[in-house]
Amino acid sequence: MAKNPVRVLVTGAAGQIGYALVPMIARGAMLGLDQPVILHMLDIELAAEALNGVKMELIDAAFPLLKGVAATTDVAEACKDVNIAVMVGGFPCKEGMERKDVMPKNVLIYKAQASALEKHAAPDCKVLVVANPANTNALILKEFAPSIPGKNITCLTRLDHNRALNQISERLDVHVSNVKNVIIWGNHSSTQYPDVNCATVTTSRGKKFVREIVADDKWLNSEFITTVQQRGDAIIKARKLSSALSAASSACDHIRDWVLGTPKVENCLGTWVSMGVYSDGSYGIQEGLIYSFPVTCKKGEWSIVQGLKIDEFSRAKMDATANELAEEKSLAYSCLN
Ligand code: NAD
Ligand code: LMR
């Protein structure tokens, strides 16, 4: 029997990521090739015409899984009964601006959109925040949508996770699908900590820890980390625009694994992915932050992977990115007063 359609909201749908993301969702890359979808697209008045153009293209593409498309500038209408919300819209960080300059605007946008989701979305709606500052926007959304379960509000660090897998795969000249269990800890910013201490690679000689095969701690502890941390900036330099297709694809990965589950076997703890989730105090990270952890997902629920050993080097980096998030949180709250 055919499945009922799932309603997916994409905010900022007339923007770059939105333009790459909506056809991926309509093709089944987010929820599976047997899952019909209805797209709800939201943007601001200034982008209404462009948004309507995106809607026209979606219709023209005749996607078999796409059972309906709404394009609107009304946030209440956009949020109505949505099961999944991918929050891409926000005030952009223009040249010469810093995060703190865009924080007041984004805090207000996320406060308003949280209230709309709270009132109009399905009660078990799963939320993924992509727009920067992604962790802090997600935190504000959680604060102002108290009836949506806290575990349902997440932010995107899967792009950083995928970037880390790819840096290792290029270094070892193996396909990226053979590299597993990297971790992104913390903020989706240049303080994030890409950690390879548990990462594995499958080669013709079997499965090994990345640290055994790379055998160049200097590269792993410096250049690898900064390359992943600064990859977003490198793309902006090259494209004069921020990453869009890789962000859209990673957003699909994030929701797909969350809803359909992470693969079962890698080591005794499973194959994990990185997601920005509300900290429960695991690994000594203070509660009250949306922090990227290694997670496994089953039956639509994520769980933080427990029991990983944290050495001194990692501890310092995990704390530094947590401190940055605590500062962002205070700044965000000061904008609400
Ligand atoms: P973009 O400027 O092309 O698109 C953003 C869209 O949001 C625009 O169409 C704009 O009109 C719309 N918008 C602005 N305010 C809105 C509001 N209140 N409600 C609804 N829509 C609104 O930007 P983009 O390249 O698509 O990037 C979007 C965001 O994603 C940026 O904040 C970017 O920094 C971030 N990003 C995050 C990651 C990640 O991994 N977390 C990766 C890449 C980009
Ligand atoms: C990325 O990681 O590619 C983006 O978050 C960069 C940005 O500032 O939009």
Short mmCIF file of C-alpha atoms and ligand atoms in Angstrom, two decimals:
data_model
loop_
_atom_site.label_atom_id
_atom_site.label_comp_id
_atom_site.label_asym_id
_atom_site.label_seq_id
_atom_site.Cartn_x
_atom_site.Cartn_y
_atom_site.Cartn_z
CA MET A 1 0.00 0.00 0.00
CA ALA A 2 1.31 3.49 -0.85
CA LYS A 3 2.55 5.51 2.13
CA ASN A 4 0.83 8.73 3.19
CA PRO A 5 2.78 11.83 2.13
CA VAL A 6 5.10 13.49 4.63
CA ARG A 7 4.92 17.29 4.80
CA VAL A 8 8.37 18.90 4.63
CA LEU A 9 8.93 22.60 5.30
CA VAL A 10 11.96 24.33 3.76
CA THR A 11 12.46 27.93 4.87
CA GLY A 12 14.61 30.22 2.74
CA ALA A 13 13.54 28.01 -0.16
CA ALA A 14 14.25 30.67 -2.81
CA GLY A 15 17.90 30.84 -1.73
CA GLN A 16 20.86 28.84 -2.91
CA ILE A 17 20.59 25.88 -0.54
CA GLY A 18 16.83 25.84 -0.98
CA TYR A 19 17.18 25.61 -4.75
CA ALA A 20 19.50 22.62 -4.42
CA LEU A 21 17.54 21.01 -1.59
CA VAL A 22 13.93 20.94 -2.77
CA PRO A 23 14.56 18.73 -5.83
CA MET A 24 16.59 16.33 -3.66
CA ILE A 25 13.64 16.00 -1.28
CA ALA A 26 11.23 15.58 -4.19
CA ARG A 27 13.43 12.79 -5.61
CA GLY A 28 13.43 10.82 -2.35
CA ALA A 29 17.00 11.59 -1.22
CA MET A 30 15.78 12.69 2.20
CA LEU A 31 13.00 10.29 3.14
CA GLY A 32 13.41 7.34 0.78
CA LEU A 33 12.40 6.32 -2.69
CA ASP A 34 9.03 4.99 -1.54
CA GLN A 35 8.01 8.02 0.52
CA PRO A 36 5.69 10.60 -1.10
CA VAL A 37 6.22 14.19 0.06
CA ILE A 38 4.37 17.51 0.10
CA LEU A 39 6.75 20.48 0.07
CA HIS A 40 5.99 23.65 2.01
CA MET A 41 8.34 26.44 0.89
CA LEU A 42 8.72 29.68 2.83
CA ASP A 43 10.63 32.82 1.97
CA ILE A 44 10.30 36.56 2.57
CA GLU A 45 8.20 38.98 0.54
CA LEU A 46 11.27 40.26 -1.33
CA ALA A 47 11.88 36.76 -2.68
CA ALA A 48 8.23 35.88 -3.37
CA GLU A 49 8.55 35.97 -7.14
CA ALA A 50 11.69 33.86 -7.15
CA LEU A 51 10.01 31.42 -4.78
CA ASN A 52 7.11 31.10 -7.17
CA GLY A 53 9.63 30.37 -9.93
CA VAL A 54 11.04 27.50 -7.85
CA LYS A 55 7.52 26.16 -7.43
CA MET A 56 6.97 26.33 -11.20
CA GLU A 57 10.17 24.37 -11.78
CA LEU A 58 9.22 21.72 -9.23
CA ILE A 59 5.91 21.24 -11.01
CA ASP A 60 7.61 21.11 -14.42
CA ALA A 61 10.03 18.44 -13.19
CA ALA A 62 7.08 16.03 -12.70
CA PHE A 63 8.61 14.22 -9.71
CA PRO A 64 6.60 11.02 -9.06
CA LEU A 65 6.99 11.34 -5.26
CA LEU A 66 5.94 14.99 -5.08
CA LYS A 67 2.25 15.11 -4.13
CA GLY A 68 1.94 18.85 -3.57
CA VAL A 69 3.89 22.12 -3.34
CA ALA A 70 3.03 25.24 -1.39
CA ALA A 71 5.06 28.44 -1.84
CA THR A 72 4.26 31.16 0.64
CA THR A 73 5.56 34.15 2.57
CA ASP A 74 3.15 33.46 5.43
CA VAL A 75 4.97 31.62 8.20
CA ALA A 76 1.81 30.21 9.79
CA GLU A 77 0.62 28.78 6.48
CA ALA A 78 4.09 27.36 5.77
CA CYS A 79 4.25 25.55 9.12
CA LYS A 80 0.76 24.03 8.96
CA ASP A 81 0.92 20.32 9.85
CA VAL A 82 4.54 19.89 8.79
CA ASN A 83 6.27 16.70 9.93
CA ILE A 84 9.81 17.81 9.07
CA ALA A 85 11.12 21.39 9.11
CA VAL A 86 14.41 22.29 7.48
CA MET A 87 15.25 25.83 8.54
CA VAL A 88 17.55 27.34 5.92
CA GLY A 89 16.24 30.92 5.89
CA GLY A 90 17.91 33.64 7.85
CA PHE A 91 19.69 36.97 7.71
CA PRO A 92 22.96 36.46 5.79
CA CYS A 93 26.42 37.34 7.09
CA LYS A 94 27.53 39.79 4.36
CA GLU A 95 31.11 40.78 3.57
CA GLY A 96 32.73 42.61 6.45
CA MET A 97 30.11 41.39 8.95
CA GLU A 98 30.74 39.11 11.89
CA ARG A 99 28.44 36.57 13.50
CA LYS A 100 27.64 38.97 16.31
CA ASP A 101 26.37 41.48 13.74
CA VAL A 102 23.73 39.08 12.39
CA MET A 103 22.81 37.53 15.73
CA PRO A 104 20.13 40.10 16.74
CA LYS A 105 18.28 39.66 13.43
CA ASN A 106 18.49 35.86 13.43
CA VAL A 107 17.46 35.53 17.06
CA LEU A 108 14.26 37.41 16.27
CA ILE A 109 13.61 35.40 13.10
CA TYR A 110 14.10 32.11 14.98
CA LYS A 111 11.97 33.23 17.90
CA ALA A 112 9.08 34.05 15.54
CA GLN A 113 9.45 30.87 13.49
CA ALA A 114 9.63 28.77 16.68
CA SER A 115 6.27 30.18 17.75
CA ALA A 116 4.77 29.40 14.34
CA LEU A 117 6.07 25.81 14.45
CA GLU A 118 4.81 25.47 18.01
CA LYS A 119 1.32 26.55 16.98
CA HIS A 120 0.95 24.99 13.54
CA ALA A 121 3.37 22.08 12.96
CA ALA A 122 2.61 18.43 13.72
CA PRO A 123 3.30 17.89 17.45
CA ASP A 124 6.16 15.46 16.76
CA CYS A 125 7.71 17.60 14.01
CA LYS A 126 11.45 17.00 13.55
CA VAL A 127 13.45 20.19 13.05
CA LEU A 128 16.84 20.65 11.40
CA VAL A 129 18.39 24.13 11.54
CA VAL A 130 20.87 24.85 8.74
CA ALA A 131 21.04 28.67 8.81
CA ASN A 132 23.98 30.15 10.67
CA PRO A 133 24.71 30.45 13.51
CA ALA A 134 23.08 27.01 13.25
CA ASN A 135 23.59 25.74 16.83
CA THR A 136 22.43 28.97 18.44
CA ASN A 137 19.48 29.45 16.06
CA ALA A 138 18.41 25.90 16.99
CA LEU A 139 18.74 26.72 20.69
CA ILE A 140 16.50 29.78 20.30
CA LEU A 141 14.02 27.70 18.33
CA LYS A 142 13.97 25.11 21.12
CA GLU A 143 13.41 27.80 23.74
CA PHE A 144 10.42 29.30 21.95
CA ALA A 145 8.78 26.07 20.83
CA PRO A 146 8.53 24.35 24.23
CA SER A 147 5.82 21.90 23.21
CA ILE A 148 7.98 20.38 20.46
CA PRO A 149 10.05 17.67 22.17
CA GLY A 150 13.59 19.00 22.81
CA LYS A 151 15.06 15.90 21.15
CA ASN A 152 13.31 16.93 17.91
CA ILE A 153 15.35 20.11 17.50
CA THR A 154 18.75 19.66 15.90
CA CYS A 155 21.28 21.52 13.77
CA LEU A 156 23.42 20.57 10.81
CA THR A 157 27.01 19.44 11.39
CA ARG A 158 26.72 16.53 8.99
CA LEU A 159 28.34 18.66 6.30
CA ASP A 160 31.42 18.98 8.52
CA HIS A 161 31.26 15.24 9.21
CA ASN A 162 31.16 14.49 5.48
CA ARG A 163 34.01 16.93 4.88
CA ALA A 164 36.11 15.11 7.50
CA LEU A 165 35.40 11.71 5.91
CA ASN A 166 36.48 13.13 2.56
CA GLN A 167 39.74 14.61 3.84
CA ILE A 168 40.71 11.16 5.16
CA SER A 169 39.58 9.39 2.02
CA GLU A 170 41.66 11.74 -0.17
CA ARG A 171 44.71 11.36 2.03
CA LEU A 172 44.49 7.55 1.92
CA ASP A 173 43.26 7.33 -1.67
CA VAL A 174 40.27 5.18 -0.71
CA HIS A 175 36.63 5.77 -1.52
CA VAL A 176 34.84 7.93 1.04
CA SER A 177 32.34 5.14 1.78
CA ASN A 178 35.21 3.12 3.29
CA VAL A 179 35.86 5.74 5.98
CA LYS A 180 33.62 5.70 9.06
CA ASN A 181 33.17 7.07 12.56
CA VAL A 182 34.83 10.45 12.43
CA ILE A 183 33.25 12.84 14.94
CA ILE A 184 32.46 16.53 14.79
CA TRP A 185 32.25 17.93 18.31
CA GLY A 186 30.71 21.30 19.11
CA ASN A 187 29.81 24.31 17.05
CA HIS A 188 29.30 24.54 13.28
CA SER A 189 32.04 27.16 13.19
CA SER A 190 35.79 27.33 12.96
CA THR A 191 36.10 26.12 16.59
CA GLN A 192 34.47 22.76 15.79
CA TYR A 193 36.67 19.76 16.62
CA PRO A 194 36.89 17.10 13.90
CA ASP A 195 38.11 14.01 15.79
CA VAL A 196 39.55 10.89 14.13
CA ASN A 197 40.50 8.93 17.25
CA CYS A 198 37.85 6.25 16.62
CA ALA A 199 37.66 6.59 12.83
CA THR A 200 38.20 3.46 10.75
CA VAL A 201 39.04 2.77 7.14
CA THR A 202 38.41 -0.39 5.16
CA THR A 203 41.25 -1.25 2.79
CA SER A 204 42.26 -4.38 0.86
CA ARG A 205 44.08 -5.38 4.08
CA GLY A 206 40.88 -5.20 6.15
CA LYS A 207 39.54 -2.63 8.56
CA LYS A 208 42.03 -0.45 10.46
CA PHE A 209 41.96 2.64 12.62
CA VAL A 210 42.70 5.77 10.61
CA ARG A 211 45.44 6.70 13.10
CA GLU A 212 47.23 3.36 12.41
CA ILE A 213 47.21 3.88 8.66
CA VAL A 214 47.80 7.59 8.38
CA ALA A 215 50.63 7.35 10.91
CA ASP A 216 51.20 11.09 10.66
CA ASP A 217 49.90 12.54 13.90
CA LYS A 218 51.21 15.94 12.91
CA TRP A 219 48.85 16.06 9.90
CA LEU A 220 45.92 14.57 11.82
CA ASN A 221 46.35 16.95 14.76
CA SER A 222 46.83 20.13 12.77
CA GLU A 223 46.28 20.42 9.01
CA PHE A 224 43.41 17.92 8.88
CA ILE A 225 41.58 19.76 11.66
CA THR A 226 42.05 23.25 10.24
CA THR A 227 41.13 22.13 6.72
CA VAL A 228 37.78 20.80 7.96
CA GLN A 229 37.22 23.80 10.22
CA GLN A 230 37.89 26.23 7.38
CA ARG A 231 36.32 24.33 4.49
CA GLY A 232 33.23 26.55 4.48
CA ASP A 233 35.42 29.64 4.07
CA ALA A 234 37.47 27.96 1.33
CA ILE A 235 34.26 27.33 -0.61
CA ILE A 236 33.09 30.90 -0.13
CA LYS A 237 36.48 32.09 -1.50
CA ALA A 238 36.19 29.80 -4.52
CA ARG A 239 32.50 30.32 -5.34
CA LYS A 240 31.98 33.79 -3.90
CA LEU A 241 28.96 32.09 -2.36
CA SER A 242 28.67 29.66 0.50
CA SER A 243 28.35 25.92 0.01
CA ALA A 244 24.94 24.96 -1.31
CA LEU A 245 24.82 21.57 -3.00
CA SER A 246 26.93 19.91 -0.31
CA ALA A 247 24.89 21.61 2.43
CA ALA A 248 21.64 20.44 0.80
CA SER A 249 22.93 16.90 0.36
CA SER A 250 24.16 16.76 3.97
CA ALA A 251 20.78 18.03 5.19
CA CYS A 252 19.21 15.06 3.36
CA ASP A 253 21.77 12.72 4.99
CA HIS A 254 20.96 14.16 8.43
CA ILE A 255 17.20 13.69 8.16
CA ARG A 256 17.43 10.35 6.35
CA ASP A 257 19.62 8.77 9.03
CA TRP A 258 17.53 10.31 11.81
CA VAL A 259 14.25 9.01 10.38
CA LEU A 260 15.36 5.74 8.78
CA GLY A 261 18.25 4.86 11.14
CA THR A 262 22.04 4.72 10.99
CA PRO A 263 23.69 1.55 9.66
CA LYS A 264 23.96 -1.16 12.29
CA VAL A 265 27.43 -2.65 12.15
CA GLU A 266 30.79 -0.93 12.32
CA ASN A 267 32.15 -1.70 15.76
CA CYS A 268 30.41 -2.70 18.97
CA LEU A 269 29.11 0.86 19.31
CA GLY A 270 27.72 1.01 15.74
CA THR A 271 28.29 3.35 12.82
CA TRP A 272 27.67 6.85 13.97
CA VAL A 273 27.13 10.26 12.41
CA SER A 274 27.46 13.77 13.83
CA MET A 275 24.40 15.84 14.71
CA GLY A 276 23.98 19.07 16.64
CA VAL A 277 21.66 18.09 19.51
CA TYR A 278 20.67 19.39 22.92
CA SER A 279 23.39 18.46 25.38
CA ASP A 280 22.34 16.20 28.26
CA GLY A 281 25.73 16.65 29.94
CA SER A 282 27.39 13.75 28.07
CA TYR A 283 31.19 14.01 27.86
CA GLY A 284 31.10 16.87 30.37
CA ILE A 285 29.47 19.28 27.93
CA GLN A 286 27.20 21.61 29.86
CA GLU A 287 23.47 21.12 29.44
CA GLY A 288 21.64 23.91 27.67
CA LEU A 289 23.75 24.03 24.51
CA ILE A 290 23.05 22.59 21.09
CA TYR A 291 26.38 20.80 20.59
CA SER A 292 27.50 18.37 17.89
CA PHE A 293 27.98 14.82 19.21
CA PRO A 294 28.45 11.38 17.66
CA VAL A 295 24.99 9.78 17.50
CA THR A 296 23.33 6.62 16.31
CA CYS A 297 19.69 6.68 15.23
CA LYS A 298 16.99 4.06 15.49
CA LYS A 299 13.21 4.26 14.99
CA GLY A 300 13.30 8.02 14.54
CA GLU A 301 15.32 8.72 17.72
CA TRP A 302 18.97 9.71 18.06
CA SER A 303 21.18 8.67 20.98
CA ILE A 304 24.59 10.07 21.84
CA VAL A 305 27.27 7.37 21.55
CA GLN A 306 28.58 6.81 25.08
CA GLY A 307 31.83 5.48 26.48
CA LEU A 308 34.36 6.93 24.02
CA LYS A 309 37.75 7.69 25.57
CA ILE A 310 38.63 11.38 25.51
CA ASP A 311 42.31 12.28 25.70
CA GLU A 312 43.71 15.60 26.89
CA PHE A 313 44.12 16.99 23.36
CA SER A 314 40.46 16.27 22.56
CA ARG A 315 39.24 17.55 25.92
CA ALA A 316 40.79 20.97 25.33
CA LYS A 317 39.30 21.25 21.85
CA MET A 318 35.85 20.02 22.96
CA ASP A 319 35.82 22.56 25.77
CA ALA A 320 36.98 25.43 23.54
CA THR A 321 34.07 24.93 21.12
CA ALA A 322 31.64 24.53 24.07
CA ASN A 323 32.91 27.85 25.45
CA GLU A 324 32.25 29.54 22.13
CA LEU A 325 28.70 28.16 22.16
CA ALA A 326 28.15 29.43 25.70
CA GLU A 327 29.28 32.90 24.54
CA GLU A 328 26.96 32.77 21.52
CA LYS A 329 24.14 31.75 23.84
CA SER A 330 24.67 34.77 26.11
CA LEU A 331 24.86 37.07 23.12
CA ALA A 332 21.64 35.58 21.71
CA TYR A 333 19.84 36.00 25.03
CA SER A 334 21.07 39.57 25.34
CA CYS A 335 19.43 40.28 21.96
CA LEU A 336 16.09 39.10 23.36
CA ASN A 337 16.10 41.62 26.18
P1 NAD B 1 20.79 32.48 0.63
O1 NAD B 1 21.00 33.89 1.05
O2 NAD B 1 21.02 32.09 -0.78
O3 NAD B 1 19.29 32.04 0.99
C1 NAD B 1 18.69 32.36 2.20
C2 NAD B 1 17.22 32.56 1.93
O4 NAD B 1 16.58 32.81 3.18
C3 NAD B 1 16.94 33.76 1.02
O5 NAD B 1 16.10 33.37 -0.06
C4 NAD B 1 16.24 34.74 1.96
O6 NAD B 1 15.28 35.54 1.29
C5 NAD B 1 15.59 33.78 2.93
N1 NAD B 1 15.17 34.37 4.20
C6 NAD B 1 15.73 35.42 4.88
N2 NAD B 1 15.01 35.68 5.97
C7 NAD B 1 14.01 34.77 6.00
C8 NAD B 1 12.93 34.55 6.88
N3 NAD B 1 12.75 35.31 7.97
N4 NAD B 1 12.08 33.53 6.61
C9 NAD B 1 12.24 32.77 5.53
N5 NAD B 1 13.23 32.95 4.63
C10 NAD B 1 14.10 33.94 4.88
O7 NAD B 1 21.67 31.61 1.63
P2 NAD B 1 22.09 30.08 1.48
O8 NAD B 1 23.38 30.02 0.76
O9 NAD B 1 20.93 29.29 0.98
O10 NAD B 1 22.42 29.73 3.00
C11 NAD B 1 21.40 29.73 3.96
C12 NAD B 1 21.99 29.64 5.36
O11 NAD B 1 22.63 28.40 5.56
C13 NAD B 1 23.06 30.69 5.67
O12 NAD B 1 22.86 31.14 7.01
C14 NAD B 1 24.36 29.92 5.56
O13 NAD B 1 25.38 30.52 6.31
C15 NAD B 1 23.92 28.61 6.14
N6 NAD B 1 24.76 27.43 5.85
C16 NAD B 1 24.86 26.50 6.84
C17 NAD B 1 25.58 25.34 6.61
C18 NAD B 1 25.69 24.29 7.67
O14 NAD B 1 26.40 23.30 7.44
N7 NAD B 1 25.04 24.40 8.82
C19 NAD B 1 26.22 25.15 5.37
C20 NAD B 1 26.08 26.13 4.39
C21 NAD B 1 25.33 27.28 4.63
C1 LMR B 2 29.69 26.16 5.45
O1 LMR B 2 30.14 25.46 6.37
O2 LMR B 2 29.91 25.90 4.25
C2 LMR B 2 28.88 27.40 5.78
O3 LMR B 2 28.37 27.31 7.08
C3 LMR B 2 29.67 28.63 5.58
C4 LMR B 2 28.84 29.87 5.77
O4 LMR B 2 29.32 30.77 6.51
O5 LMR B 2 27.74 29.97 5.20
#
